[in-house]
Short mmCIF file of C-alpha atoms in Angstrom, two decimals:
data_model
loop_
_atom_site.label_atom_id
_atom_site.label_comp_id
_atom_site.label_asym_id
_atom_site.label_seq_id
_atom_site.Cartn_x
_atom_site.Cartn_y
_atom_site.Cartn_z
CA MET A 1 12.21 61.01 -109.95
CA LEU A 2 12.81 58.10 -112.34
CA LYS A 3 13.37 60.61 -115.11
CA THR A 4 16.06 62.20 -112.94
CA LEU A 5 17.65 58.82 -112.30
CA LEU A 6 17.84 58.18 -116.04
CA SER A 7 19.38 61.61 -116.64
CA THR A 8 23.08 61.86 -117.45
CA LYS A 9 23.33 64.53 -114.74
CA TYR A 10 23.53 61.83 -112.08
CA ARG A 11 26.70 60.02 -113.11
CA LYS A 12 26.67 58.11 -109.85
CA TYR A 13 23.79 56.04 -111.22
CA LYS A 14 25.07 55.71 -114.79
CA SER A 15 26.32 52.19 -114.09
CA VAL A 16 22.93 51.02 -112.75
CA SER A 17 21.42 48.65 -115.28
CA THR A 18 18.28 49.52 -117.19
CA ASP A 19 16.52 46.50 -115.62
CA ALA A 20 17.37 47.75 -112.11
CA LYS A 21 16.08 51.20 -113.04
CA MET A 22 12.87 49.57 -114.26
CA LEU A 23 12.48 47.81 -110.90
CA TYR A 24 13.16 51.10 -109.14
CA GLY A 25 10.43 52.70 -111.25
CA LEU A 26 7.96 50.05 -110.08
CA LEU A 27 8.97 50.64 -106.47
CA LEU A 28 8.63 54.38 -106.96
CA ASP A 29 5.18 53.96 -108.48
CA ARG A 30 4.07 51.81 -105.54
CA MET A 31 5.29 54.43 -103.06
CA TYR A 32 2.10 56.43 -103.52
CA LEU A 33 0.05 53.38 -102.55
CA SER A 34 2.16 53.01 -99.40
CA VAL A 35 1.43 56.62 -98.44
CA LYS A 36 -2.27 56.05 -99.08
CA ASN A 37 -2.18 52.94 -96.86
CA GLY A 38 -0.37 54.83 -94.10
CA TRP A 39 2.76 52.69 -94.20
CA ILE A 40 4.99 55.14 -92.37
CA ASP A 41 7.47 54.08 -89.69
CA ASN A 42 8.29 55.80 -86.36
CA GLN A 43 10.86 58.01 -88.10
CA GLY A 44 8.33 59.28 -90.65
CA ARG A 45 9.77 57.23 -93.53
CA VAL A 46 7.42 55.66 -96.06
CA TYR A 47 8.03 51.97 -96.62
CA GLN A 48 6.59 49.22 -98.76
CA TYR A 49 6.46 45.50 -99.25
CA PHE A 50 7.29 44.17 -102.70
CA THR A 51 8.12 40.50 -102.77
CA ILE A 52 10.53 38.86 -105.16
CA LYS A 53 7.61 36.86 -106.53
CA SER A 54 5.63 40.06 -107.23
CA ALA A 55 8.65 41.58 -108.97
CA GLN A 56 9.03 38.41 -111.05
CA GLU A 57 5.40 38.62 -112.15
CA LYS A 58 5.59 42.32 -113.04
CA LEU A 59 8.93 42.22 -114.86
CA HIS A 60 8.82 38.66 -116.23
CA PHE A 61 12.29 37.82 -114.91
CA GLY A 62 13.42 34.76 -112.99
CA HIS A 63 14.07 34.59 -109.26
CA GLU A 64 17.85 34.92 -109.53
CA LYS A 65 17.63 37.96 -111.84
CA ILE A 66 15.21 39.77 -109.51
CA CYS A 67 17.45 39.06 -106.51
CA LYS A 68 20.41 40.53 -108.42
CA LEU A 69 18.38 43.62 -109.34
CA PHE A 70 17.35 44.24 -105.72
CA LEU A 71 20.99 43.83 -104.67
CA GLU A 72 22.08 46.24 -107.40
CA LEU A 73 19.62 48.86 -106.12
CA GLU A 74 20.91 48.35 -102.58
CA THR A 75 24.60 48.61 -103.52
CA SER A 76 23.82 51.70 -105.62
CA ASP A 77 22.30 53.24 -102.48
CA LEU A 78 18.85 53.62 -104.03
CA ILE A 79 16.94 51.37 -101.62
CA LEU A 80 17.27 49.94 -98.15
CA ARG A 81 15.79 46.52 -97.39
CA LYS A 82 15.15 45.36 -93.86
CA LYS A 83 14.72 41.63 -93.41
CA GLN A 84 11.83 40.64 -91.15
CA GLY A 85 12.51 36.97 -90.73
CA GLN A 86 11.83 33.73 -92.50
CA GLY A 87 8.69 33.69 -94.61
CA LYS A 88 8.03 37.42 -94.25
CA PRO A 89 8.68 39.98 -97.00
CA SER A 90 11.41 42.56 -96.53
CA ILE A 91 10.50 46.13 -95.73
CA ILE A 92 11.74 48.37 -98.54
CA TYR A 93 12.62 52.04 -98.21
CA LEU A 94 13.41 54.19 -101.25
CA LYS A 95 16.33 56.51 -100.58
CA GLN A 96 16.54 60.12 -101.68
CA PHE A 97 19.14 60.98 -104.29
#
């Protein structure tokens, strides 16, 4: 799926930065773990938790940069984040493209 995202066939995602695509790749990779853990909502959608701090550690970027990358993925319609409240990580859904 990441290979498809990087393809020139999907011009809609051409403007998505390489760093955001890298973050998407990490989220995509973790999706299999979510399935294994049974993290599926009432609508049958697989979700995951991936904190900003975890993303910072994996990608070696600062807090602000990671926040911008998550926002970029959201505005590009690649992910949906649902806030859970203060101190709790957002629920992240990967969208189909």
